[in-house]
mmCIF file of C-alpha atoms in Angstrom:
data_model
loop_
_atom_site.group_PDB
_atom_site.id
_atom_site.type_symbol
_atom_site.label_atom_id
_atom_site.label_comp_id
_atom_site.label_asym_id
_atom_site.label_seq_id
_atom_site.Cartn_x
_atom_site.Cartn_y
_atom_site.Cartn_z
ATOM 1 C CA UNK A 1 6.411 -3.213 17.105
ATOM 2 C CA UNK A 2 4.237 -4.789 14.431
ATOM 3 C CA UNK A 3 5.868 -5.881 11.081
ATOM 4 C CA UNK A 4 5.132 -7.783 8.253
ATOM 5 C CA UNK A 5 7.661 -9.955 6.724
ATOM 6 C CA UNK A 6 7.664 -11.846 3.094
ATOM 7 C CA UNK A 7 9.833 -14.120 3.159
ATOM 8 C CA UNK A 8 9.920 -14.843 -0.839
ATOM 9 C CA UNK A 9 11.024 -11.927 -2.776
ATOM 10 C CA UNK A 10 10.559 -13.835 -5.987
ATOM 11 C CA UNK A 11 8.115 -17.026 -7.315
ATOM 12 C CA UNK A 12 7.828 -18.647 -10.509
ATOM 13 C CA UNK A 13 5.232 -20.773 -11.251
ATOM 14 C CA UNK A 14 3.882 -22.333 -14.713
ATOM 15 C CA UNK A 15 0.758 -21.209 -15.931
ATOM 16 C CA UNK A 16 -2.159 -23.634 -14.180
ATOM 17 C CA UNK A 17 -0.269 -24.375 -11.716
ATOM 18 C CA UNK A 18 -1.136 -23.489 -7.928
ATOM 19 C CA UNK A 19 0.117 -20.837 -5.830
ATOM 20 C CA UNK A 20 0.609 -19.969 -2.399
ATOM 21 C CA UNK A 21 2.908 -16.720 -1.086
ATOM 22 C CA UNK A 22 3.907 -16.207 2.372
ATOM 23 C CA UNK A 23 2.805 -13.616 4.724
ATOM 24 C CA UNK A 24 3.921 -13.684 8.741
ATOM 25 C CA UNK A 25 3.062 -10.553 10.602
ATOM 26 C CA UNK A 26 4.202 -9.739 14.236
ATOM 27 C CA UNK A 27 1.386 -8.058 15.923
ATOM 28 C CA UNK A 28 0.030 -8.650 20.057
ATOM 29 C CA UNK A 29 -3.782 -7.927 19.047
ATOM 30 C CA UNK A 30 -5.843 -9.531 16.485
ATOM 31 C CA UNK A 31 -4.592 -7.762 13.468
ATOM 32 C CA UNK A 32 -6.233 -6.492 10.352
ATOM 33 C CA UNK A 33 -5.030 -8.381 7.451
ATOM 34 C CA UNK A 34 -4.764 -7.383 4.029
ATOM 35 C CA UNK A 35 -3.265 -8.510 0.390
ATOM 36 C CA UNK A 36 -2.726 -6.160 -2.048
ATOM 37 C CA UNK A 37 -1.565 -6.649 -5.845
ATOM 38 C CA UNK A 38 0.455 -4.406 -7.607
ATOM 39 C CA UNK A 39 1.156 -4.542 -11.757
ATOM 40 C CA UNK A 40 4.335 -2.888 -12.658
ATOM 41 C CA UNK A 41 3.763 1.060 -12.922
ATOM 42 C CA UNK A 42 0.316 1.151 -11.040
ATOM 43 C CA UNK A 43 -1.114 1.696 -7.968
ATOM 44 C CA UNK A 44 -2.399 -0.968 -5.338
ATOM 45 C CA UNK A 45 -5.449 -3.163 -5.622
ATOM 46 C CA UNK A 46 -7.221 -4.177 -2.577
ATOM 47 C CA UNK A 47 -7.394 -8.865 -2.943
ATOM 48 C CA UNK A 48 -8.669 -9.624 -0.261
ATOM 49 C CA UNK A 49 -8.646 -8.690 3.751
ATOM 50 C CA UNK A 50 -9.378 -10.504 7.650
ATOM 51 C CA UNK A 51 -10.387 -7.911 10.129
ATOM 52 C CA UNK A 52 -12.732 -11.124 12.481
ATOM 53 C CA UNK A 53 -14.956 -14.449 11.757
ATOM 54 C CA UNK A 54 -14.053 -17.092 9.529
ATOM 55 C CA UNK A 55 -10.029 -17.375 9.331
ATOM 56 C CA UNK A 56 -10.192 -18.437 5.576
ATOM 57 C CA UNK A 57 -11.253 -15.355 2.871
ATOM 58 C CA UNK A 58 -12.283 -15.123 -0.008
ATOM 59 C CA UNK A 59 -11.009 -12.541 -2.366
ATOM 60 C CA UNK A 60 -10.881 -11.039 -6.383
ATOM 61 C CA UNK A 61 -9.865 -12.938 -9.005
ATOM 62 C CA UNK A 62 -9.918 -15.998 -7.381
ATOM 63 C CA UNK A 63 -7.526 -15.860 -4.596
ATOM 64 C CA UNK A 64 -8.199 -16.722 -1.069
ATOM 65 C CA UNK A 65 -5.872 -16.630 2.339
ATOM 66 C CA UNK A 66 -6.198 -18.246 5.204
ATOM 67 C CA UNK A 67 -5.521 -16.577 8.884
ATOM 68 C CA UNK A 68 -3.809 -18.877 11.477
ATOM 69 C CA UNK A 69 -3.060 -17.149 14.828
ATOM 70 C CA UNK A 70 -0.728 -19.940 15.735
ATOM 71 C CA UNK A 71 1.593 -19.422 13.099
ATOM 72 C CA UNK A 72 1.164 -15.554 13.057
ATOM 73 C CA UNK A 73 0.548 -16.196 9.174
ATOM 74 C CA UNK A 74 -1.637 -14.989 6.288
ATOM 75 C CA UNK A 75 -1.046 -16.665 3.828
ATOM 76 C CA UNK A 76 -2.337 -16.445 -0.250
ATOM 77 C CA UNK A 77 -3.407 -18.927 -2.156
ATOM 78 C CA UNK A 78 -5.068 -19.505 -5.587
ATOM 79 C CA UNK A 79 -5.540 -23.086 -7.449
ATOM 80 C CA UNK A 80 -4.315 -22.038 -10.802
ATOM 81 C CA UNK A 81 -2.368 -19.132 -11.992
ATOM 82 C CA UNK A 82 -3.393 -17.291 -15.315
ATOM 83 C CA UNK A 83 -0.598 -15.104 -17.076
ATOM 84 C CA UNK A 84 -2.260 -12.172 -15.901
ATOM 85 C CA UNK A 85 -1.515 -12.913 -12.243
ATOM 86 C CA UNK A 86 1.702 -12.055 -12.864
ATOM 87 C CA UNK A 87 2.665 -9.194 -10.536
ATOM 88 C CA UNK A 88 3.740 -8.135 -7.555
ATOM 89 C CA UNK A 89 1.930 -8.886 -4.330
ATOM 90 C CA UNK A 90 2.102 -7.320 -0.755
ATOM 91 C CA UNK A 91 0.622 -8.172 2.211
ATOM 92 C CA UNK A 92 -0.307 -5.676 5.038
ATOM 93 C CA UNK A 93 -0.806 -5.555 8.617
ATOM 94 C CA UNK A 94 -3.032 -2.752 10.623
ATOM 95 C CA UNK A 95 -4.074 -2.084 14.257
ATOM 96 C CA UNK A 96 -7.265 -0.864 14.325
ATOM 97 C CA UNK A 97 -6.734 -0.135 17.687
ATOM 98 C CA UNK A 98 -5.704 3.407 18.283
ATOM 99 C CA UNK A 99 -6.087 6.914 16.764
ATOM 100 C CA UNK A 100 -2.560 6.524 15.105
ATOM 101 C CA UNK A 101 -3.957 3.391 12.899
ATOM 102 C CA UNK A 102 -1.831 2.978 9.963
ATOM 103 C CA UNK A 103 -0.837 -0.222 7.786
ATOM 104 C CA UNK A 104 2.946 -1.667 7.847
ATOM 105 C CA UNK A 105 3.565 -3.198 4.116
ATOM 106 C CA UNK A 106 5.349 -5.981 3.653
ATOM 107 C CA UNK A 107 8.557 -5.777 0.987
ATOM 108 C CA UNK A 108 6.659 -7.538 -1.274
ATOM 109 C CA UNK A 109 6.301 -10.646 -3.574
ATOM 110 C CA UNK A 110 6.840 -10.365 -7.331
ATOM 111 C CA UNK A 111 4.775 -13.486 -8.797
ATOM 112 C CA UNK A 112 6.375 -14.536 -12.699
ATOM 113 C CA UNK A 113 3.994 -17.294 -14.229
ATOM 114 C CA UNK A 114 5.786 -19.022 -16.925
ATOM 115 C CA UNK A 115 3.652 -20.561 -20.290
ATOM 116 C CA UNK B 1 -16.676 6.672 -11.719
ATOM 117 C CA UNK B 2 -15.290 7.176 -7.807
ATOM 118 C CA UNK B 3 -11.906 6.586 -7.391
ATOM 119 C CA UNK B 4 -7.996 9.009 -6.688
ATOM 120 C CA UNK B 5 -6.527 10.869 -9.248
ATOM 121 C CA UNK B 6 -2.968 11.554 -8.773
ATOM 122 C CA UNK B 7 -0.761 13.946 -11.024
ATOM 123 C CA UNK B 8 1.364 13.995 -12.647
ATOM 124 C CA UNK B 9 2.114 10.769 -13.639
ATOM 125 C CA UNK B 10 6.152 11.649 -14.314
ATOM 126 C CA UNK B 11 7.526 14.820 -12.700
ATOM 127 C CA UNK B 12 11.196 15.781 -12.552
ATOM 128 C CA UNK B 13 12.719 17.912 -9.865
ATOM 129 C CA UNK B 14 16.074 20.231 -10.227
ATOM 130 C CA UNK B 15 18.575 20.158 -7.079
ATOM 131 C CA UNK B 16 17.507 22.524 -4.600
ATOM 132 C CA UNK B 17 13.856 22.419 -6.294
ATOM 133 C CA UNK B 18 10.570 22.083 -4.350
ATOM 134 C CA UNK B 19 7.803 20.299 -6.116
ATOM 135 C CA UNK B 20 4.322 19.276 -5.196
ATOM 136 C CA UNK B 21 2.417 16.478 -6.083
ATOM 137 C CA UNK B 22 -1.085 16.279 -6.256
ATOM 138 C CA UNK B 23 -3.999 13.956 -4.805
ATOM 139 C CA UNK B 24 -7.759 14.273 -5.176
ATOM 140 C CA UNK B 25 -10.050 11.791 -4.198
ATOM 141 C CA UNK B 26 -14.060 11.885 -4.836
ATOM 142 C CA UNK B 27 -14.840 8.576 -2.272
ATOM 143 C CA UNK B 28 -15.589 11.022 0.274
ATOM 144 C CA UNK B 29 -13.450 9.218 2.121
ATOM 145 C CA UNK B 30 -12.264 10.694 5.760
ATOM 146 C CA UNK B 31 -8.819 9.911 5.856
ATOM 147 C CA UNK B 32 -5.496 10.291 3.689
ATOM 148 C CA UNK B 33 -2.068 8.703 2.855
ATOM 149 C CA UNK B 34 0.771 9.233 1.253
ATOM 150 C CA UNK B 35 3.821 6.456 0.801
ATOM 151 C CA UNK B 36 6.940 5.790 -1.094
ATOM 152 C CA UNK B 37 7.583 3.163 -2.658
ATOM 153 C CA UNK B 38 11.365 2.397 -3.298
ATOM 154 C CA UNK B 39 12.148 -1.260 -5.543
ATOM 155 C CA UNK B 40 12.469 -4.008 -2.878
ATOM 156 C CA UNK B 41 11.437 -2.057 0.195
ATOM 157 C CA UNK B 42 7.391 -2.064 -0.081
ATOM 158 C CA UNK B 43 5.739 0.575 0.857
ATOM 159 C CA UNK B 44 6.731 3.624 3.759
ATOM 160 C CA UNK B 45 4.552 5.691 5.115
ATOM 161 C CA UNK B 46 5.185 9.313 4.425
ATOM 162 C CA UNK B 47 2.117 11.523 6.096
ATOM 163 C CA UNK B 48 -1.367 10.964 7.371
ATOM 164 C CA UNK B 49 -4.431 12.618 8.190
ATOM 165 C CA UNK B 50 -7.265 11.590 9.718
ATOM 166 C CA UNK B 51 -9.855 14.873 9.213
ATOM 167 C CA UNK B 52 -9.335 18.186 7.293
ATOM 168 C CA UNK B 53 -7.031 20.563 8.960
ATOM 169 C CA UNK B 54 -5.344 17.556 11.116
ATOM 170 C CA UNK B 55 -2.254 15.291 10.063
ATOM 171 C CA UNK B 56 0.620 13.265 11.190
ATOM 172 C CA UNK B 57 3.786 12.164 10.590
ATOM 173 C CA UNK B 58 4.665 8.605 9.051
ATOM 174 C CA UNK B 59 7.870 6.695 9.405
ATOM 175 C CA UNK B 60 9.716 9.147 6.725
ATOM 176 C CA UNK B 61 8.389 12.687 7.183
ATOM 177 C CA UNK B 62 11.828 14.043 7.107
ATOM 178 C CA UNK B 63 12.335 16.524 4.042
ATOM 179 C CA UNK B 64 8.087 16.336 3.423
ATOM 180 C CA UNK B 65 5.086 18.789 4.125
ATOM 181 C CA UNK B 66 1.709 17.887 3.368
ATOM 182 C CA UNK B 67 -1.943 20.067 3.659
ATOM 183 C CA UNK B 68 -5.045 19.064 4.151
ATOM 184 C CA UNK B 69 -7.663 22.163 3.892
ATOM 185 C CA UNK B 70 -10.341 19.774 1.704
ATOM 186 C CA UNK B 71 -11.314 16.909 2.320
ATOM 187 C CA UNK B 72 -10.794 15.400 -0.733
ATOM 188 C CA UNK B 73 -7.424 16.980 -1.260
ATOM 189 C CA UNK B 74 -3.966 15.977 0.248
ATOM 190 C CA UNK B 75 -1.121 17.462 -1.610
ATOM 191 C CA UNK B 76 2.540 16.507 -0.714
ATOM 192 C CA UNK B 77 5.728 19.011 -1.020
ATOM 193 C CA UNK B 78 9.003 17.364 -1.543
ATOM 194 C CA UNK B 79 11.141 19.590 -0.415
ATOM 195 C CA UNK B 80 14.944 20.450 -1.403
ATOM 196 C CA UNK B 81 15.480 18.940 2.383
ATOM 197 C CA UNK B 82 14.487 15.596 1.020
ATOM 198 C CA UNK B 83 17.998 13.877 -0.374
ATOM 199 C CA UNK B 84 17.133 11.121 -1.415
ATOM 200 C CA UNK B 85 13.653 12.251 -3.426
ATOM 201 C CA UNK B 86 13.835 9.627 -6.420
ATOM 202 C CA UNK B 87 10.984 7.040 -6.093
ATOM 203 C CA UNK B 88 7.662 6.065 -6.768
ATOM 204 C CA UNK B 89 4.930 7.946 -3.871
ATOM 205 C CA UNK B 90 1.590 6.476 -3.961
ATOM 206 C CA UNK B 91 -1.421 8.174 -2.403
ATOM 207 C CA UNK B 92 -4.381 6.300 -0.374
ATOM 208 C CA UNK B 93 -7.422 7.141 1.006
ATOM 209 C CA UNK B 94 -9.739 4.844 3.550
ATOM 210 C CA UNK B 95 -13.899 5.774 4.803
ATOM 211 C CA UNK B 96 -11.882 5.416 8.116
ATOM 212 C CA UNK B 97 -8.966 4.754 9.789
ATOM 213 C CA UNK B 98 -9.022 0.797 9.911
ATOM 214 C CA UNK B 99 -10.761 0.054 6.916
ATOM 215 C CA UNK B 100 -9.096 -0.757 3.469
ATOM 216 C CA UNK B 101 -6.995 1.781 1.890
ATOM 217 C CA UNK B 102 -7.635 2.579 -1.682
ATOM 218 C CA UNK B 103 -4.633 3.772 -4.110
ATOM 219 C CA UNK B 104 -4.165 6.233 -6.830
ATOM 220 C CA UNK B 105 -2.037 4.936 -9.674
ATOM 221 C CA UNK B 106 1.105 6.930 -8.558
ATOM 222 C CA UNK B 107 3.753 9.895 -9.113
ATOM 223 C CA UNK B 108 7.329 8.604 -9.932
ATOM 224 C CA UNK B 109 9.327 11.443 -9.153
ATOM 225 C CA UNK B 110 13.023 11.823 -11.011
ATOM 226 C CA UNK B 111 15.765 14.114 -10.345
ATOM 227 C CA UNK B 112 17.670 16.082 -13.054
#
C-alpha cells in the first residue's frame, strides 16, 4: 500500500538559515509527488510537484525538492528561511495509475523560524 | 478570481444533529474531494468523485454522505452516525484525477 511518512513532526530553524524537511513515500510505480504548505487556519497551497523528467523541481516561494528513486525520498529544500515560511508543510504521494487515483498525505511538518 | 469557496467557516453541531457543509468551486474542474484534517494526523480522505452523479468512498466514509448533481458543487453531510465529528474538513478539487489538487480554506466543525 502506498504511504507517505514525515519523519520530523517539528523543525526550528533561525531566520536565514537553510532548510530541508523530509519526505519518504512507499509506492511500486513512479509516483506523483507533491508538497503542500499549510498556515495555521487555512487551506492547502500547492509548492511544488514531480509527476516525470528532471528529479530536482522548482517550486513557489523559493523552495525546491529533489526526487531520488533510490532512497524512495522527496525531499524540500530552500536556502534561507524568511519568518513567513513559518508553517506547516505536507508532502503527498498519488498513483496516477488507476480510476481510484487519490493522494495519501503525509502527517505533516510544522516549520518554526526563530529571529 | 477562480478558486473554492467553502462555508461556513465555523459551524457547530448538537448531538444527534445532521449538518452539511458546503463546497463550490468555479475551476471547472472535473473532480472533487473532501478530507479531514485532525492535529497530527494530516490529511484523510473522506469522499471522492470523479464526474457529476458518480462518487466514492475514501478511507473514512463511515458516518458521511456526499452529492454531486453539479459539477461545481460537492456538499458533505455529517451525519449523527459520525462520533467522532470534531475536526477541521477541507475540500479539493483537481482538472483531473492525477493532477494537483486545489483547496478551499476549510470548515472546522465543533460539537455542542
Amino acid at each position: 500500500a502506498q504511504s507517505v511518512t514525515q519523519p520530523d513532526i517539528h523543525i526550528t530553524v533561525s531566520e536565514g538559515a537553510s532548510l530541508e524537511l523530509r519526505c519518504n513515500y512507499s509506492y511500486g510505480a513512479t509516483p506523483y509527488l507533491f508538497w503542500y504548505v499549510q498556515s495555521p487556519g487555512q487551506g492547502l497551497q500547492l509548492l511544488l510537484k514531480y509527476f516525470s523528467g528532471d528529479t530536482l523541481v522548482q517550486g513557489i516561494k523559493g523552495f525546491e525538492a529533489e526526487f531520488k528513486r533510490s532512497q524512495s525520498s522527496f525531499n524540500l529544500r530552500k536556502p534561507s528561511v524568511h519568518w513567513s515560511d513559518a508553517a506547516e508543510y505536507f508532502c503527498a504521494v498519488g498513483s496516477g495509475m488507476d480510476s481510484s487515483y487519490k493522494l495519501i498525505f503525509g502527517s505533516g511538518t510544522r516549520l518554526l523560524v526563530r529571529p | 478570481d477562480g478558486g473554492i469557496t467553502q462555508s461556513p467557516k465555523y459551524l457547530f453541531r448538537k448531538e444527534g444533529q445532521n449538518v452539511t457543509l458546503s463546497c463550490e468551486q468555479n475551476l471547472n474542474h472535473d473532480a472533487m474531494y473532501w478530507y479531514r484534517q485532525d492535529p497530527g494526523q494530516g490529511l484523510r480522505l473522506i469522499y471522492y468523485s470523479q464526474i457529476v452523479n458518480d462518487f466514492q468512498k475514501g478511507d473514512i466514509a463511515e458516518g458521511y454522505s456526499v452529492s454531486r448533481e453539479k459539477k461545481e458543487s460537492f456538499p458533505l453531510t455529517v451525519t449523527s452516525a459520525q462520533k467522532n465529528p470534531t475536526a477541521f474538513y477541507l475540500c479539493a478539487s483537481s482538472i483531473r484525477d492525477n493532477q494537483p489538487q486545489h483547496f478551499g480554506d476549510g470548515t472546522r466543525l465543533s460539537i455542542l
